[in-house]
Amino acid sequence: MNKSFLPIGIILVSLIVMIIAFPNLPHELPIHWSNAEPDQYVD
């Protein structure tokens, strides 16, 4: 029973971090760079 606490804890921590970080993400994320400059974005 103790072995199941670690994976569940890792999943819960990652979900909490995702919920906190999601509002701070930009609206457009660069997906391709050319000459060190982003040239394609995705919403």
Short mmCIF file of C-alpha atoms in Angstrom, two decimals:
data_model
loop_
_atom_site.label_atom_id
_atom_site.label_comp_id
_atom_site.label_asym_id
_atom_site.label_seq_id
_atom_site.Cartn_x
_atom_site.Cartn_y
_atom_site.Cartn_z
CA MET A 1 0.00 0.00 0.00
CA ASN A 2 2.88 2.41 0.67
CA LYS A 3 4.21 1.93 -2.85
CA SER A 4 1.12 3.56 -4.36
CA PHE A 5 1.59 6.84 -2.46
CA LEU A 6 4.70 7.94 -4.38
CA PRO A 7 3.24 7.72 -7.93
CA ILE A 8 -0.03 9.32 -6.80
CA GLY A 9 1.92 12.10 -5.06
CA ILE A 10 4.01 12.77 -8.16
CA ILE A 11 0.89 12.95 -10.31
CA LEU A 12 -0.85 15.31 -7.87
CA VAL A 13 2.18 17.62 -7.63
CA SER A 14 2.51 17.78 -11.42
CA LEU A 15 -1.21 18.58 -11.77
CA ILE A 16 -0.93 21.38 -9.21
CA VAL A 17 2.11 22.82 -11.00
CA MET A 18 0.25 22.65 -14.33
CA ILE A 19 -2.79 24.45 -12.91
CA ILE A 20 -0.59 27.20 -11.45
CA ALA A 21 1.55 27.62 -14.60
CA PHE A 22 -1.20 27.43 -17.24
CA PRO A 23 -2.52 31.04 -16.88
CA ASN A 24 1.04 32.37 -17.26
CA LEU A 25 1.66 30.73 -20.64
CA PRO A 26 1.73 33.03 -23.68
CA HIS A 27 -1.18 32.91 -26.12
CA GLU A 28 1.11 31.95 -29.01
CA LEU A 29 3.93 29.45 -28.67
CA PRO A 30 6.78 29.31 -31.20
CA ILE A 31 7.12 25.90 -32.83
CA HIS A 32 9.82 26.51 -35.46
CA TRP A 33 12.97 28.60 -35.50
CA SER A 34 15.04 29.82 -38.44
CA ASN A 35 18.35 31.63 -37.83
CA ALA A 36 17.62 31.75 -34.09
CA GLU A 37 14.33 33.62 -34.73
CA PRO A 38 10.91 32.01 -34.32
CA ASP A 39 9.06 31.96 -37.63
CA GLN A 40 6.04 29.75 -36.93
CA TYR A 41 3.63 29.99 -34.03
CA VAL A 42 0.71 27.94 -32.76
CA ASP A 43 -2.25 29.17 -30.67
#
